[in-house]
Amino acid sequence: MEVESRKKMKKTHTGPKNIWEGFFKDKTHGGHRYSSEEFLAMEAREKLFHLDGGKTLLDFGCGSAELLTYYAPEYDQLLGVDFSPSMLGEASKRISQRKCNNIDLILADHETLWENLDSNFDRITAAGVIQYLTFQEIDDFIAKASEYLSTDGKIVFFDILDPRLYPLWKLGVFAPNAGLLKALYRVGCDFQSSILSALKNRPRNIYGFTHNPYKIQKIANKHDLEMRYIQSMYYEYKYHAIMFRT
C-alpha cells in the first residue's frame, strides 16, 4: 500500500499556478491552532462527528495528514490530495509511522484532481483550504465533487474564514487579554505586514480569503445540494459548511 501511495504521488502540473501554490510549496505542517497530538485528536473528533459516517473519504488539501491519520480508523479507504510536494512528503512519513495502510496520496490541485479519480466517495472534505479558492473556483470544485459523490454522500468544507468574525479575531476581541491598546497594536502590525507583503509580492498571511456562508450556500443550492453551516468548535472565527443532496 505504501509503495502504491508513493506511485500516486506524481506531479500533475508544473510550476506554481497561483500565489498560494508558491507559498505552500515548501511547507511541511498545516495551520492548526496547536500542533500537539492531543489537540489534533480533539479537532479530528469534532470533524468526524460532522462527517457522520461513510466508508470512503477524499480529503482535499490534506497537508501533512495530521487529521487524515485520525480519520483512517473510521473508513475503509481514504485518499489524501495536496498540491504541495513537501506536505505530501511529510504525510507519507506520518502515514507510514502510524501504519495507516488504507490511505493513498495524490499530488494535485483543485483542477487536476479530478482526472486522477476512478471511483466515487461517500465523503469529500477539505479542512482549512477553501479560503484559498475564489468563489468561481469553489463553484467549479463543488460541481466536480458532485460527480464523484456517492448517492448519500456529503461534501464538507471545514474551517472557512467567516467575514463577520475574522476581523474581530484579528483585533484580538476573543483573546483573554483583549483591550483597546491591544487592538490598536494589532492594527498597526497588520498594516505594516500588508505593506511589506505588497512590496515582496507575497500573500499577506497564511489565512487566505473570507467567504460569507450564505454565498457558499447559494453555490451549493445551484448544484442541487442542501447546505447547513456550523461554527467551528476550536476556531471562533471559522465555520464548517456541510452539503448533501436533497
mmCIF file of C-alpha atoms in Angstrom:
data_model
loop_
_atom_site.group_PDB
_atom_site.id
_atom_site.type_symbol
_atom_site.label_atom_id
_atom_site.label_comp_id
_atom_site.label_asym_id
_atom_site.label_seq_id
_atom_site.Cartn_x
_atom_site.Cartn_y
_atom_site.Cartn_z
ATOM 1 C CA MET A 1 0.000 0.000 0.000
ATOM 2 C CA GLU A 2 2.837 2.413 0.859
ATOM 3 C CA VAL A 3 4.527 1.690 -2.479
ATOM 4 C CA GLU A 4 1.251 2.231 -4.287
ATOM 5 C CA SER A 5 0.710 5.528 -2.442
ATOM 6 C CA ARG A 6 4.127 6.765 -3.458
ATOM 7 C CA LYS A 7 3.395 5.891 -7.080
ATOM 8 C CA LYS A 8 0.272 8.020 -6.916
ATOM 9 C CA MET A 9 2.243 10.990 -5.597
ATOM 10 C CA LYS A 10 3.070 12.110 -9.116
ATOM 11 C CA LYS A 11 3.166 15.708 -10.256
ATOM 12 C CA THR A 12 0.129 16.586 -12.325
ATOM 13 C CA HIS A 13 1.108 20.167 -13.154
ATOM 14 C CA THR A 14 4.391 22.049 -13.457
ATOM 15 C CA GLY A 15 5.312 25.201 -11.591
ATOM 16 C CA PRO A 16 3.119 27.256 -9.232
ATOM 17 C CA LYS A 17 -0.177 28.065 -10.956
ATOM 18 C CA ASN A 18 -1.067 30.728 -8.384
ATOM 19 C CA ILE A 19 0.450 32.599 -5.467
ATOM 20 C CA TRP A 20 -0.786 30.047 -2.917
ATOM 21 C CA GLU A 21 0.951 27.125 -4.602
ATOM 22 C CA GLY A 22 4.195 29.047 -4.429
ATOM 23 C CA PHE A 23 3.519 29.925 -0.799
ATOM 24 C CA PHE A 24 2.913 26.324 0.310
ATOM 25 C CA LYS A 25 5.362 24.509 -1.951
ATOM 26 C CA ASP A 26 7.964 24.021 0.797
ATOM 27 C CA LYS A 27 5.711 23.968 3.879
ATOM 28 C CA THR A 28 5.597 20.808 5.996
ATOM 29 C CA HIS A 29 2.828 21.440 8.539
ATOM 30 C CA GLY A 30 -0.747 22.718 8.452
ATOM 31 C CA GLY A 31 -2.083 25.816 10.174
ATOM 32 C CA HIS A 32 -3.652 24.169 13.206
ATOM 33 C CA ARG A 33 -4.007 26.246 16.346
ATOM 34 C CA TYR A 34 -1.838 23.800 18.283
ATOM 35 C CA SER A 35 0.487 21.123 16.934
ATOM 36 C CA SER A 36 0.192 18.676 19.835
ATOM 37 C CA GLU A 37 -1.254 15.248 19.103
ATOM 38 C CA GLU A 38 -3.756 15.796 21.902
ATOM 39 C CA PHE A 39 -5.189 18.845 20.142
ATOM 40 C CA LEU A 40 -5.126 17.212 16.695
ATOM 41 C CA ALA A 41 -7.040 14.228 18.108
ATOM 42 C CA MET A 42 -9.708 16.532 19.584
ATOM 43 C CA GLU A 43 -10.012 18.502 16.345
ATOM 44 C CA ALA A 44 -10.336 15.271 14.364
ATOM 45 C CA ARG A 45 -13.086 14.008 16.679
ATOM 46 C CA GLU A 46 -15.095 17.172 16.048
ATOM 47 C CA LYS A 47 -14.705 16.797 12.309
ATOM 48 C CA LEU A 48 -15.546 13.082 12.361
ATOM 49 C CA PHE A 49 -18.776 13.958 14.166
ATOM 50 C CA HIS A 50 -19.777 16.262 11.298
ATOM 51 C CA LEU A 51 -18.574 13.826 8.623
ATOM 52 C CA ASP A 52 -21.013 11.386 10.213
ATOM 53 C CA GLY A 53 -20.018 8.061 8.714
ATOM 54 C CA GLY A 54 -19.415 6.763 5.224
ATOM 55 C CA LYS A 55 -16.875 4.155 4.133
ATOM 56 C CA THR A 56 -14.709 6.088 1.672
ATOM 57 C CA LEU A 57 -13.282 9.593 2.079
ATOM 58 C CA LEU A 58 -11.381 12.067 -0.099
ATOM 59 C CA ASP A 59 -9.503 14.769 1.818
ATOM 60 C CA PHE A 60 -8.556 17.655 -0.462
ATOM 61 C CA GLY A 61 -5.728 19.743 0.941
ATOM 62 C CA CYS A 62 -4.757 17.004 3.374
ATOM 63 C CA GLY A 63 -1.400 18.676 4.067
ATOM 64 C CA SER A 64 0.867 16.515 6.192
ATOM 65 C CA ALA A 65 -2.035 14.164 7.056
ATOM 66 C CA GLU A 66 -2.289 15.469 10.611
ATOM 67 C CA LEU A 67 -6.060 14.916 10.582
ATOM 68 C CA LEU A 68 -6.219 12.254 7.871
ATOM 69 C CA THR A 69 -4.431 9.688 10.028
ATOM 70 C CA TYR A 70 -7.043 10.221 12.747
ATOM 71 C CA TYR A 71 -9.818 9.691 10.185
ATOM 72 C CA ALA A 72 -8.246 6.422 8.998
ATOM 73 C CA PRO A 73 -9.678 4.040 11.644
ATOM 74 C CA GLU A 74 -13.217 5.160 10.758
ATOM 75 C CA TYR A 75 -13.031 4.478 6.988
ATOM 76 C CA ASP A 76 -12.302 1.548 4.706
ATOM 77 C CA GLN A 77 -10.376 3.632 2.166
ATOM 78 C CA LEU A 78 -9.099 7.197 2.181
ATOM 79 C CA LEU A 79 -7.436 9.405 -0.431
ATOM 80 C CA GLY A 80 -5.354 12.415 0.587
ATOM 81 C CA VAL A 81 -4.768 15.137 -2.012
ATOM 82 C CA ASP A 82 -2.499 18.187 -1.832
ATOM 83 C CA PHE A 83 -0.626 20.438 -4.277
ATOM 84 C CA SER A 84 2.439 20.765 -2.035
ATOM 85 C CA PRO A 85 5.152 18.118 -2.589
ATOM 86 C CA SER A 86 6.728 18.932 0.784
ATOM 87 C CA MET A 87 3.403 18.490 2.578
ATOM 88 C CA LEU A 88 2.805 15.130 0.914
ATOM 89 C CA GLY A 89 6.333 14.065 1.794
ATOM 90 C CA GLU A 90 5.534 14.650 5.458
ATOM 91 C CA ALA A 91 2.137 12.980 5.008
ATOM 92 C CA SER A 92 3.801 9.851 3.625
ATOM 93 C CA LYS A 93 6.118 9.682 6.657
ATOM 94 C CA ARG A 94 3.243 10.134 9.113
ATOM 95 C CA ILE A 95 1.093 7.522 7.359
ATOM 96 C CA SER A 96 3.962 5.021 7.480
ATOM 97 C CA GLN A 97 4.697 5.733 11.135
ATOM 98 C CA ARG A 98 1.068 5.235 12.090
ATOM 99 C CA LYS A 99 0.653 2.205 9.806
ATOM 100 C CA CYS A 100 -2.439 3.630 8.097
ATOM 101 C CA ASN A 101 -2.468 1.156 5.212
ATOM 102 C CA ASN A 102 -5.841 2.344 3.919
ATOM 103 C CA ILE A 103 -4.598 5.802 2.834
ATOM 104 C CA ASP A 104 -3.373 6.710 -0.656
ATOM 105 C CA LEU A 105 -1.895 10.082 -1.647
ATOM 106 C CA ILE A 106 -2.107 12.132 -4.845
ATOM 107 C CA LEU A 107 -0.254 15.325 -5.760
ATOM 108 C CA ALA A 108 -2.820 17.561 -7.470
ATOM 109 C CA ASP A 109 -4.682 20.855 -7.140
ATOM 110 C CA HIS A 110 -8.390 21.702 -7.338
ATOM 111 C CA GLU A 111 -8.298 21.479 -11.140
ATOM 112 C CA THR A 112 -6.094 18.448 -11.813
ATOM 113 C CA LEU A 113 -7.509 16.312 -9.002
ATOM 114 C CA TRP A 114 -10.480 15.001 -10.946
ATOM 115 C CA GLU A 115 -8.524 13.437 -13.797
ATOM 116 C CA ASN A 116 -6.873 11.148 -11.217
ATOM 117 C CA LEU A 117 -10.110 9.690 -9.823
ATOM 118 C CA ASP A 118 -11.751 6.470 -10.963
ATOM 119 C CA SER A 119 -14.351 5.931 -8.217
ATOM 120 C CA ASN A 120 -16.926 7.755 -6.096
ATOM 121 C CA PHE A 121 -16.587 8.738 -2.441
ATOM 122 C CA ASP A 122 -19.022 8.807 0.461
ATOM 123 C CA ARG A 123 -17.355 11.905 1.882
ATOM 124 C CA ILE A 124 -15.382 14.633 0.106
ATOM 125 C CA THR A 125 -13.852 17.063 2.560
ATOM 126 C CA ALA A 126 -11.408 19.932 2.811
ATOM 127 C CA ALA A 127 -10.196 21.460 6.081
ATOM 128 C CA GLY A 128 -8.775 24.977 6.139
ATOM 129 C CA VAL A 129 -8.456 25.002 2.354
ATOM 130 C CA ILE A 130 -11.473 26.696 0.774
ATOM 131 C CA GLN A 131 -10.256 30.155 1.815
ATOM 132 C CA TYR A 132 -7.517 29.792 -0.807
ATOM 133 C CA LEU A 133 -10.090 29.453 -3.607
ATOM 134 C CA THR A 134 -12.174 32.165 -5.245
ATOM 135 C CA PHE A 135 -15.964 31.813 -5.397
ATOM 136 C CA GLN A 136 -15.692 30.705 -9.029
ATOM 137 C CA GLU A 137 -13.136 28.051 -8.083
ATOM 138 C CA ILE A 138 -15.377 26.898 -5.229
ATOM 139 C CA ASP A 139 -18.279 26.666 -7.691
ATOM 140 C CA ASP A 140 -16.163 24.552 -10.043
ATOM 141 C CA PHE A 141 -14.931 22.369 -7.160
ATOM 142 C CA ILE A 142 -18.455 21.629 -5.910
ATOM 143 C CA ALA A 143 -19.641 20.876 -9.448
ATOM 144 C CA LYS A 144 -16.829 18.371 -9.979
ATOM 145 C CA ALA A 145 -17.077 16.909 -6.485
ATOM 146 C CA SER A 146 -20.774 16.241 -7.058
ATOM 147 C CA GLU A 147 -19.858 13.988 -9.984
ATOM 148 C CA TYR A 148 -17.711 11.817 -7.694
ATOM 149 C CA LEU A 149 -20.056 11.810 -4.704
ATOM 150 C CA SER A 150 -21.959 8.689 -3.689
ATOM 151 C CA THR A 151 -25.753 8.838 -3.673
ATOM 152 C CA ASP A 152 -25.976 9.530 0.064
ATOM 153 C CA GLY A 153 -22.626 11.299 0.202
ATOM 154 C CA LYS A 154 -21.623 14.631 1.695
ATOM 155 C CA ILE A 155 -19.237 17.420 0.767
ATOM 156 C CA VAL A 156 -17.877 19.021 3.930
ATOM 157 C CA PHE A 157 -15.727 22.162 3.995
ATOM 158 C CA PHE A 158 -14.157 22.687 7.404
ATOM 159 C CA ASP A 159 -12.798 25.882 8.960
ATOM 160 C CA ILE A 160 -13.801 28.545 6.425
ATOM 161 C CA LEU A 161 -12.953 32.115 7.431
ATOM 162 C CA ASP A 162 -16.131 33.944 8.470
ATOM 163 C CA PRO A 163 -16.007 37.572 7.219
ATOM 164 C CA ARG A 164 -18.242 38.625 10.133
ATOM 165 C CA LEU A 165 -15.925 37.234 12.824
ATOM 166 C CA TYR A 166 -12.450 37.207 11.291
ATOM 167 C CA PRO A 167 -11.906 40.994 11.669
ATOM 168 C CA LEU A 168 -12.840 40.729 15.353
ATOM 169 C CA TRP A 169 -10.367 37.877 15.824
ATOM 170 C CA LYS A 170 -7.629 39.930 14.156
ATOM 171 C CA LEU A 171 -8.331 42.742 16.629
ATOM 172 C CA GLY A 172 -7.914 40.293 19.493
ATOM 173 C CA VAL A 173 -11.527 40.513 20.661
ATOM 174 C CA PHE A 174 -11.576 36.799 21.528
ATOM 175 C CA ALA A 175 -8.225 36.885 23.368
ATOM 176 C CA PRO A 176 -8.145 36.608 27.182
ATOM 177 C CA ASN A 177 -6.319 39.962 27.444
ATOM 178 C CA ALA A 178 -8.489 41.835 24.911
ATOM 179 C CA GLY A 179 -8.466 45.638 25.127
ATOM 180 C CA LEU A 180 -8.281 48.853 23.118
ATOM 181 C CA LEU A 181 -4.492 49.188 23.262
ATOM 182 C CA LYS A 182 -4.042 45.580 22.161
ATOM 183 C CA ALA A 183 -6.450 46.160 19.282
ATOM 184 C CA LEU A 184 -4.600 49.295 18.134
ATOM 185 C CA TYR A 185 -1.286 47.445 18.318
ATOM 186 C CA ARG A 186 -2.696 44.624 16.165
ATOM 187 C CA VAL A 187 -3.988 47.147 13.608
ATOM 188 C CA GLY A 188 -0.533 48.690 13.368
ATOM 189 C CA CYS A 189 1.175 45.311 12.971
ATOM 190 C CA ASP A 190 -1.328 44.229 10.334
ATOM 191 C CA PHE A 191 -0.799 47.449 8.360
ATOM 192 C CA GLN A 192 2.982 47.001 8.468
ATOM 193 C CA SER A 193 2.669 43.379 7.399
ATOM 194 C CA SER A 194 0.414 44.369 4.488
ATOM 195 C CA ILE A 195 2.925 46.925 3.205
ATOM 196 C CA LEU A 196 5.882 44.519 3.434
ATOM 197 C CA SER A 197 3.949 41.728 1.737
ATOM 198 C CA ALA A 198 2.874 44.017 -1.109
ATOM 199 C CA LEU A 199 6.469 45.114 -1.663
ATOM 200 C CA LYS A 200 7.658 41.485 -1.784
ATOM 201 C CA ASN A 201 4.677 40.322 -3.894
ATOM 202 C CA ARG A 202 3.666 37.573 -1.491
ATOM 203 C CA PRO A 203 0.497 36.732 0.469
ATOM 204 C CA ARG A 204 -0.093 38.979 3.460
ATOM 205 C CA ASN A 205 -0.657 35.952 5.690
ATOM 206 C CA ILE A 206 -1.448 32.254 5.592
ATOM 207 C CA TYR A 207 -5.183 32.721 6.132
ATOM 208 C CA GLY A 208 -6.469 33.494 2.642
ATOM 209 C CA PHE A 209 -9.918 34.849 1.707
ATOM 210 C CA THR A 210 -13.022 35.166 3.863
ATOM 211 C CA HIS A 211 -16.210 33.646 2.421
ATOM 212 C CA ASN A 212 -19.734 34.511 3.542
ATOM 213 C CA PRO A 213 -21.600 31.261 4.365
ATOM 214 C CA TYR A 214 -24.697 32.397 2.504
ATOM 215 C CA LYS A 215 -22.686 32.752 -0.707
ATOM 216 C CA ILE A 216 -21.334 29.219 -0.264
ATOM 217 C CA GLN A 217 -24.894 28.061 0.377
ATOM 218 C CA LYS A 218 -26.074 29.724 -2.844
ATOM 219 C CA ILE A 219 -23.388 27.863 -4.808
ATOM 220 C CA ALA A 220 -24.364 24.570 -3.151
ATOM 221 C CA ASN A 221 -28.041 25.109 -3.970
ATOM 222 C CA LYS A 222 -27.106 25.836 -7.583
ATOM 223 C CA HIS A 223 -25.773 22.268 -7.753
ATOM 224 C CA ASP A 224 -28.868 20.762 -6.093
ATOM 225 C CA LEU A 225 -27.212 20.433 -2.712
ATOM 226 C CA GLU A 226 -28.633 21.478 0.637
ATOM 227 C CA MET A 227 -26.185 23.179 2.982
ATOM 228 C CA ARG A 228 -26.051 23.935 6.670
ATOM 229 C CA TYR A 229 -23.243 25.777 8.358
ATOM 230 C CA ILE A 230 -21.941 25.356 11.889
ATOM 231 C CA GLN A 231 -19.423 27.376 13.864
ATOM 232 C CA SER A 232 -16.079 25.697 14.371
ATOM 233 C CA MET A 233 -15.516 24.383 17.897
ATOM 234 C CA TYR A 234 -11.820 25.232 18.072
ATOM 235 C CA TYR A 235 -11.556 28.325 15.842
ATOM 236 C CA GLU A 236 -14.003 31.027 16.917
ATOM 237 C CA TYR A 237 -13.667 32.940 13.637
ATOM 238 C CA LYS A 238 -14.327 29.965 11.316
ATOM 239 C CA TYR A 239 -17.293 27.821 10.290
ATOM 240 C CA HIS A 240 -17.997 24.466 8.649
ATOM 241 C CA ALA A 241 -20.187 24.014 5.554
ATOM 242 C CA ILE A 242 -21.942 20.629 5.267
ATOM 243 C CA MET A 243 -23.524 19.835 1.883
ATOM 244 C CA PHE A 244 -25.738 16.918 0.889
ATOM 245 C CA ARG A 245 -28.199 16.041 -1.848
ATOM 246 C CA THR A 246 -31.860 16.885 -1.417
#
